[in-house]
Short mmCIF file of C-alpha atoms in Angstrom, two decimals:
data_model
loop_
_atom_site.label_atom_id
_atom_site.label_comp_id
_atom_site.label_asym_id
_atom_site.label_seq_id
_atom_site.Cartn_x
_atom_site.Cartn_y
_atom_site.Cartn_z
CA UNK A 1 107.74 86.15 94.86
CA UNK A 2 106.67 88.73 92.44
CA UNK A 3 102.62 88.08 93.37
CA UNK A 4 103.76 88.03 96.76
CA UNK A 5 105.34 91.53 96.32
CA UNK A 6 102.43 92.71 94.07
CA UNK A 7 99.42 92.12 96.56
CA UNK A 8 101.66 94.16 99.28
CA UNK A 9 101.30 97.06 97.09
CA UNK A 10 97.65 96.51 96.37
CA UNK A 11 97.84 96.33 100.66
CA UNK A 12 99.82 99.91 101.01
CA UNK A 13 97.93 101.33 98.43
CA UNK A 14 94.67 100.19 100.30
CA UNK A 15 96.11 101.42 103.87
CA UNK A 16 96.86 104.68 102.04
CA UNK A 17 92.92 104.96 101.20
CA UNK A 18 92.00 104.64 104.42
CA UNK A 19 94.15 106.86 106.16
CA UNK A 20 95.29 109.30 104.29
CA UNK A 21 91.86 108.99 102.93
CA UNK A 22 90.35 110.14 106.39
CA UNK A 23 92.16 113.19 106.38
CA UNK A 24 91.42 113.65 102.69
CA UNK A 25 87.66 113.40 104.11
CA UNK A 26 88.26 115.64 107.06
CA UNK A 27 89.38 118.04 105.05
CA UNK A 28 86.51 118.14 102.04
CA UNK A 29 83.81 118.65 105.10
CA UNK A 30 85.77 121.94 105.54
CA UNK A 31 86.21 123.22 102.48
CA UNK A 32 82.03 122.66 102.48
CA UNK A 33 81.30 123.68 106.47
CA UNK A 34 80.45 127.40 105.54
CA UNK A 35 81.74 130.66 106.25
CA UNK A 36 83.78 131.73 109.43
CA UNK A 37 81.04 131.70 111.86
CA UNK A 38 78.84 128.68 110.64
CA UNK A 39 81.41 126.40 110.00
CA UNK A 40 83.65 127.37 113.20
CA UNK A 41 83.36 124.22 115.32
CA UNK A 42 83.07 121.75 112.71
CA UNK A 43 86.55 123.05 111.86
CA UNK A 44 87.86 123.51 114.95
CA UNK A 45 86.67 119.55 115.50
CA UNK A 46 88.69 118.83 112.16
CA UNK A 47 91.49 120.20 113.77
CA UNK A 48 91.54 118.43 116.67
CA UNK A 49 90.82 114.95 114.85
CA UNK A 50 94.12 115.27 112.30
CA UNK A 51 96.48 117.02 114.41
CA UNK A 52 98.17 113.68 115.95
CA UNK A 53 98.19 111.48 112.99
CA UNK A 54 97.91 113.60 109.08
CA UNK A 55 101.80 113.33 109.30
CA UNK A 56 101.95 109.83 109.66
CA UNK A 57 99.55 108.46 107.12
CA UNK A 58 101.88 110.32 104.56
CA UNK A 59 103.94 106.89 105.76
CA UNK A 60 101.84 104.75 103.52
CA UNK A 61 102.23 106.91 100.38
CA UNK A 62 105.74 106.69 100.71
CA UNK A 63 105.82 102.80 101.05
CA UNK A 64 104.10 102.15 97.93
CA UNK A 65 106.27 104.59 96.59
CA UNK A 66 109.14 102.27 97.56
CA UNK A 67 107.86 99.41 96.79
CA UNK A 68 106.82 100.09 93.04
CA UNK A 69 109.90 102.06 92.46
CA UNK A 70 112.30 98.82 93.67
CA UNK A 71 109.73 96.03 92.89
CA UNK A 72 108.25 96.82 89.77
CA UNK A 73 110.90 99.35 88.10
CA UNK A 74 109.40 99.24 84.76
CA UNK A 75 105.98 100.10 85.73
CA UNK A 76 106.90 102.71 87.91
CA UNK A 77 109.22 104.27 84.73
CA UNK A 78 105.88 103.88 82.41
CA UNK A 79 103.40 105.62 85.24
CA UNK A 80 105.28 108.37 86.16
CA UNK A 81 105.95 109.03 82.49
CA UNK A 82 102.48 109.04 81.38
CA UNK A 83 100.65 110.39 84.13
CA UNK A 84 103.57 112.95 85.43
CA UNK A 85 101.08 115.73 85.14
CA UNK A 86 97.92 114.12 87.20
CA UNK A 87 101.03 113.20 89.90
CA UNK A 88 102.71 115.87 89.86
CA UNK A 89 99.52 117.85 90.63
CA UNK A 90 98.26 115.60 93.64
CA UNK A 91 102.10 116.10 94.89
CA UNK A 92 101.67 119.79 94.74
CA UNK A 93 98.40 119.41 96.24
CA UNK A 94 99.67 117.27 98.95
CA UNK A 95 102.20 119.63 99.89
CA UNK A 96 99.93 123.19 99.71
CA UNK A 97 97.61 120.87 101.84
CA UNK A 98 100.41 120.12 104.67
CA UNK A 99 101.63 123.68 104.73
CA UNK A 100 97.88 125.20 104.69
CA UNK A 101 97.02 122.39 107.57
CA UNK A 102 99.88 123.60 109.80
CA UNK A 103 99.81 127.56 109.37
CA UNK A 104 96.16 128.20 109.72
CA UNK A 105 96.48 127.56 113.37
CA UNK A 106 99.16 129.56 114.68
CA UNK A 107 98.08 132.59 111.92
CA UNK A 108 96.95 135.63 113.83
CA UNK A 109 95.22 137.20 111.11
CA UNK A 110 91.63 136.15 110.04
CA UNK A 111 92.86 136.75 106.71
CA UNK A 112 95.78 134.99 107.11
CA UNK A 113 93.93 131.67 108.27
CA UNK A 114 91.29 131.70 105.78
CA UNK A 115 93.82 131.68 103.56
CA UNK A 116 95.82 129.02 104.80
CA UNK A 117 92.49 127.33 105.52
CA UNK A 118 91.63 127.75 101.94
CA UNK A 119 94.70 125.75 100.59
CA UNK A 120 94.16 123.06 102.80
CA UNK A 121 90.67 122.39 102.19
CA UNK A 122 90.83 122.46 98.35
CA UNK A 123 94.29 120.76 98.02
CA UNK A 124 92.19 117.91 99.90
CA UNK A 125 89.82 117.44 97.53
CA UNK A 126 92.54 117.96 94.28
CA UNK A 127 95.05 115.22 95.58
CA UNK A 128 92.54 112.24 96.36
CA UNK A 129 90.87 113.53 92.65
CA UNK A 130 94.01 113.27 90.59
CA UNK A 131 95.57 109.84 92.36
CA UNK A 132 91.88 108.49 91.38
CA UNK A 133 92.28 109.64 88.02
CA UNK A 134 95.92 108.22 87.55
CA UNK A 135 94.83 105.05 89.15
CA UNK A 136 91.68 104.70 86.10
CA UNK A 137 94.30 105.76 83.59
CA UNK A 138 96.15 102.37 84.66
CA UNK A 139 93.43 100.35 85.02
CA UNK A 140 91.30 101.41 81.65
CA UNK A 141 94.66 99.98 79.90
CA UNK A 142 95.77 103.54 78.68
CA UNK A 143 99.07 103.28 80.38
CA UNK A 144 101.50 100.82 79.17
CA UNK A 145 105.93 100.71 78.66
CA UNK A 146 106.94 103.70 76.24
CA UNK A 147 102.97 105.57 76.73
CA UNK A 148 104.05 109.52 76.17
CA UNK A 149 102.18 111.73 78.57
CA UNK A 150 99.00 112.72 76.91
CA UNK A 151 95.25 114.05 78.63
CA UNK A 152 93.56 110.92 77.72
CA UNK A 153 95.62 108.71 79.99
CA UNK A 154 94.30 110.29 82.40
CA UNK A 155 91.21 112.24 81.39
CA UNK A 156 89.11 109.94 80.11
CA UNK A 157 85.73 108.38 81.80
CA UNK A 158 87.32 105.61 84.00
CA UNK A 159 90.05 108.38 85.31
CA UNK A 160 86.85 110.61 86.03
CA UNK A 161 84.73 108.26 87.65
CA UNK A 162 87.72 107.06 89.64
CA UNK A 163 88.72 110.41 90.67
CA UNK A 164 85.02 111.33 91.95
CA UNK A 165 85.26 108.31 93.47
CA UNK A 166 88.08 108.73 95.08
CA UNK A 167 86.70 111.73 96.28
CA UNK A 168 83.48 110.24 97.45
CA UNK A 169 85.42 107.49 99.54
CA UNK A 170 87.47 110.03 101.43
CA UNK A 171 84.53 112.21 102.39
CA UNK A 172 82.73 109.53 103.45
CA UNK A 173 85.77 108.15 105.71
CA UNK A 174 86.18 111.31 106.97
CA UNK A 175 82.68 112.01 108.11
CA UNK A 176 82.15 108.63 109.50
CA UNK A 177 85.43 109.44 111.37
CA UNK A 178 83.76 113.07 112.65
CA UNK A 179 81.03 111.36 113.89
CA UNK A 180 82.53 109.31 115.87
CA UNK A 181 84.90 112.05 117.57
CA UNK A 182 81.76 114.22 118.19
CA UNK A 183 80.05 111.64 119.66
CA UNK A 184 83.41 110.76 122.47
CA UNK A 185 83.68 114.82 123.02
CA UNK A 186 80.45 115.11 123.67
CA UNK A 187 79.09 116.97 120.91
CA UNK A 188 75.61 115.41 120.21
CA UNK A 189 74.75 117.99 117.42
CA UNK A 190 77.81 117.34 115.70
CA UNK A 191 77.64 114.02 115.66
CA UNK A 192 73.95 114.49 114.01
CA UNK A 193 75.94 116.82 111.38
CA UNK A 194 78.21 114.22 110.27
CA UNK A 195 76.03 110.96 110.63
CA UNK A 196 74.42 112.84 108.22
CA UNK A 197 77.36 113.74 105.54
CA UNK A 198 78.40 110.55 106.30
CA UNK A 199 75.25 109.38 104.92
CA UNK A 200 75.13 111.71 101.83
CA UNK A 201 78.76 110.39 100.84
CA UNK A 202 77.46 106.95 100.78
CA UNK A 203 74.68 107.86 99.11
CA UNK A 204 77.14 109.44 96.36
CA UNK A 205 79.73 106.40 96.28
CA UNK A 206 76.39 103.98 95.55
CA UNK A 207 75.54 106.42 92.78
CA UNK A 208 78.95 106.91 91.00
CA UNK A 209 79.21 102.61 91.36
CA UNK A 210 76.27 102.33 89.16
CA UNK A 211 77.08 104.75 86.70
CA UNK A 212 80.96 102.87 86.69
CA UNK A 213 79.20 99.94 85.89
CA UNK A 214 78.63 100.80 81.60
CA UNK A 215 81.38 102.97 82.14
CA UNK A 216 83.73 100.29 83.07
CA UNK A 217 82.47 97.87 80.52
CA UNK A 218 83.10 99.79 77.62
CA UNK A 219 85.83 101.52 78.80
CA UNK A 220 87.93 99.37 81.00
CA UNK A 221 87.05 95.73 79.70
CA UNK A 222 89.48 93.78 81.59
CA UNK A 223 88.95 95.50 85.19
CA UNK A 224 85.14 94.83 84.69
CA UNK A 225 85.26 91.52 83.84
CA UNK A 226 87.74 90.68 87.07
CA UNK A 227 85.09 92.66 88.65
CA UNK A 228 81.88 90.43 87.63
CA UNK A 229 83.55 87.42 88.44
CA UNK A 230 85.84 84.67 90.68
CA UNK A 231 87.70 86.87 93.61
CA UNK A 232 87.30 90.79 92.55
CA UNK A 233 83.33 89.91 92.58
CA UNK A 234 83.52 88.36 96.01
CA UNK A 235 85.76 91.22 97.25
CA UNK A 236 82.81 94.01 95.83
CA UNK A 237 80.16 92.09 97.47
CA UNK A 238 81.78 92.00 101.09
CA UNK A 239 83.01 95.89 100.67
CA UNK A 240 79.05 96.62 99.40
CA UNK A 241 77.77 94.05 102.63
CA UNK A 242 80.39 96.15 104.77
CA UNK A 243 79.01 99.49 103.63
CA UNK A 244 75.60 98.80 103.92
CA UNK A 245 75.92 97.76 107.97
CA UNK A 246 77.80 100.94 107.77
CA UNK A 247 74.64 102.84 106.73
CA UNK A 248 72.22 100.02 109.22
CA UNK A 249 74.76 101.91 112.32
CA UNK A 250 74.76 105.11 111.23
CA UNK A 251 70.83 105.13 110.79
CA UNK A 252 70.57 103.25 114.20
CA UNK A 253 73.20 105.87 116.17
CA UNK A 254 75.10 103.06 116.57
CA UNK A 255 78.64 104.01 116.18
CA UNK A 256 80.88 101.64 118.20
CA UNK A 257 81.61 99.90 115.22
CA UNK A 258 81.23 102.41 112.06
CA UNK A 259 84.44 103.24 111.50
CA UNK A 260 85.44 99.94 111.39
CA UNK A 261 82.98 98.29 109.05
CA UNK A 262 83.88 101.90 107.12
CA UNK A 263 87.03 101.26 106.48
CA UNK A 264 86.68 97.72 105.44
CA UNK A 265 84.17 98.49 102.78
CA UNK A 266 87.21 101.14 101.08
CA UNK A 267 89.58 98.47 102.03
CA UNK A 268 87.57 95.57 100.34
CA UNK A 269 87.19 97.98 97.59
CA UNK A 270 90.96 98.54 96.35
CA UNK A 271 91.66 94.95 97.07
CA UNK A 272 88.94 94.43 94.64
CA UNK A 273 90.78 96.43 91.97
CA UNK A 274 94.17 94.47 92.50
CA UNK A 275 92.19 91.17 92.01
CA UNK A 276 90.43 92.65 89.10
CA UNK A 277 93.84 93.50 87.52
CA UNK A 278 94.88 90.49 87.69
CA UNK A 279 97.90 89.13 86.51
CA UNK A 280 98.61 92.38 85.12
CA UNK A 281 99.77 95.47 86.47
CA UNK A 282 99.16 97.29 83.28
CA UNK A 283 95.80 95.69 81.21
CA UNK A 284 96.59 94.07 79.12
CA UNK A 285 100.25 95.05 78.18
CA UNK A 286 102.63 93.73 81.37
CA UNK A 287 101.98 91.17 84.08
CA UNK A 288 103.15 90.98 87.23
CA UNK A 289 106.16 88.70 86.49
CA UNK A 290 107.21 90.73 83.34
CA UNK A 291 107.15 93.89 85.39
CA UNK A 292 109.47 92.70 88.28
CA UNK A 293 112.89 93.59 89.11
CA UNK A 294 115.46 91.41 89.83
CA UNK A 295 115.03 88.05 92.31
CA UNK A 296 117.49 89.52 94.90
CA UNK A 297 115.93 93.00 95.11
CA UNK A 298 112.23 91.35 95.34
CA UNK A 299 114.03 88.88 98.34
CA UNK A 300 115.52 91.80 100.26
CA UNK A 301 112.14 93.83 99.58
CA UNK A 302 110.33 91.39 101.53
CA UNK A 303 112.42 91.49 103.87
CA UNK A 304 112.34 95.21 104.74
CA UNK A 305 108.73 94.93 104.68
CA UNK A 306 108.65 92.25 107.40
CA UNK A 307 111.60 94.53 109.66
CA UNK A 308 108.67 97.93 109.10
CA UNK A 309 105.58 95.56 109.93
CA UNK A 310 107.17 94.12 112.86
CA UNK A 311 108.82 97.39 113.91
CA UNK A 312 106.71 100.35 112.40
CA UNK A 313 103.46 98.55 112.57
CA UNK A 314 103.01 98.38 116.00
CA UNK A 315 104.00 102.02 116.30
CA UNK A 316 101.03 102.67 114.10
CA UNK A 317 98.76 100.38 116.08
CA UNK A 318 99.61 102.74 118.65
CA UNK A 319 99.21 105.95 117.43
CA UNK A 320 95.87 105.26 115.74
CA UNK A 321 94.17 103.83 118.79
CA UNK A 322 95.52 106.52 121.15
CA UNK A 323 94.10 109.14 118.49
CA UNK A 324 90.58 107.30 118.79
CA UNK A 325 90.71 107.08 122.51
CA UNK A 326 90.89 110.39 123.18
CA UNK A 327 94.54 110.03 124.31
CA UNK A 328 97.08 112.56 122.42
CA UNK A 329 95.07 115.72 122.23
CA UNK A 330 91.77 116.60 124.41
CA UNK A 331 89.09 118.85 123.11
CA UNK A 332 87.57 120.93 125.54
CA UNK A 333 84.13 122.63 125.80
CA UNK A 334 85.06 125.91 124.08
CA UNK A 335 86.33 123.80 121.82
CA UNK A 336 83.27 122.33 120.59
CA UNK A 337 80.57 124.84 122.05
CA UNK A 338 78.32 121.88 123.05
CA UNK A 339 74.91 122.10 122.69
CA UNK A 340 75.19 124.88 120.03
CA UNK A 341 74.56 123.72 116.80
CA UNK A 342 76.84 124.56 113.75
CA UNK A 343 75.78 128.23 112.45
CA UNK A 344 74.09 129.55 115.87
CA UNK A 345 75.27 132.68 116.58
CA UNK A 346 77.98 132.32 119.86
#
């Protein structure tokens, strides 16, 4: 029961990536799209894009939340007390980024939205930074039962890499995501524009992978070697075999089926972590069984989890394929000023 409860985590956590990921991405191409004129319509496509679902992915966060707080009591206790800071500040950036998200549209003022606009774009790029870096602080081994909060639990080089990569995963979700939007609006430039960020971020995540490599073997010696070998290995290779047809349809302009291999090579990715960890959810101080709570609350855990999937899920389902279709919110040709490339003058 305990594994059983563990790998959902490793599952939410992974679901969390990708979606709130996306938006994470979505909103890192706008903190980069330019000034007010250049970077109007890729904004005003970013807009359109989040608008139906950036409240719901929040769902996710809050179920592994749950989970780790009632399934695994102790480690929850020992990462909130030694990374409260890194959390605390991807909290306040998740709620700046909310509020900034939902007042820059209604804002009359130019200086009212850039301002707004402002807070969401860099709280985007701050929240998915610091949940990387807590996430290396746990798996370089820094955090264990009675750690006190210090800056190396969390800044130190697997918490950096981690965070960049975080950051590098999102953008390149989120532009993959773009691209794909552009392309069913009707935006051909845009689509170019993002095919090629979405490039660029790959290009970074393949980068900050090799430089992990030394870092993670000096650094985070059990996560590397669960990495290098039995399942974590095979999980890397699919999410690297998933990217790289990523990067085959992006180069080809063939995008029917991008943001799915996308999102399995982030996927593949954190379940590759989870194996790597394995049987610990601290290396190398508590495993899975010594971290969980008691057999009744781990029973009636599963069982809530079965009641959201069978009732939430499908809700979800839903929501994300009307969002993709086209179905909750139309964008119309002011919207994107097709055939107008980003920065010509109107």
């Amino acid at each position: 029961m305990p594994e059983l409860i563990a790998w959902i985590l490793v599952f939410a956590v992974a679901a969390y990536a990708c979606a709130g990921g996306t938006d994470y991405g979505a909103g890192f191409w706008d903190l980069v799209a330019g000034g007010a004129e250049r970077g109007d319509r890729p904004r005003r496509l970013i807009d359109h894009a989040m608008g139906p679902v950036w409240e719901a992915n929040n769902v996710w966060l809050i179920f592994v939340l749950v989970v780790m707080w009632t399934g695994f009591p102790t480690v929850f206790q020992a990462v909130f007390g030694a990374l409260w800071l890194p959390l605390a500040l991807a909290a306040v950036g998740l709620v700046l980024r909310g509020a900034g998200f939902a007042l820059r549209k209604p804002a009359r003022r130019l200086a009212r939205r850039r301002f707004y606009g402002a807070v969401f774009a860099v709280s985007s790029l701050v929240t998915p930074f610091f949940l990387g870096a807590a996430l290396g602080g746990i798996a370089s081994g820094r955090v264990a039962v009675g750690t006190t909060a210090t800056a190396d639990a969390w800044a130190n080089p697997t918490s950096v890499l981690a965070g960049l990569l975080a950051v590098a995963a999102a953008a390149f979700l989120g532009a993959v995501f773009l691209c794909s939007d552009a392309r069913r609006f009707g935006a051909q430039d845009l689509v170019d524009y993002f095919r090629r960020r979405a490039l660029g971020a790959l290009g970074a995540i393949v980068v900050l992978a090799l430089i992990g490599l030394p870092v993670t073997h000096g650094d985070a010696r059990h996560v590397w070697h669960g990495l290098t070998g039995g399942p974590g290995l095979l999980l890397v290779l699919l999410a690297a075999a998933s990217a790289l047809v990523t990067a085959v349809l992006l180069l080809r302009r063939t995008y029917r089926w991008c943001r799915y291999t996308a999102v399995a090579s982030v996927a593949l990715t954190v379940l590759a972590w989870g194996a790597a960890q394995s049987p610990y959810l601290l290396p190398t101080s508590l495993t899975v069984a010594g971290a969980a709570g008691a057999p009744d609350t781990l029973r009636w855990l599963t069982i809530v989890t079965v009641v959201a999937i069978v009732l939430i899920g499908p809700a979800l389902v839903l929501l994300y394929w009307m969002d993709t279709h086209g179905e909750l919110e139309p964008l119309t040709d002011a919207d994107t000023g097709t055939g107008r490339a980003p920065g010509d003058p109107r």
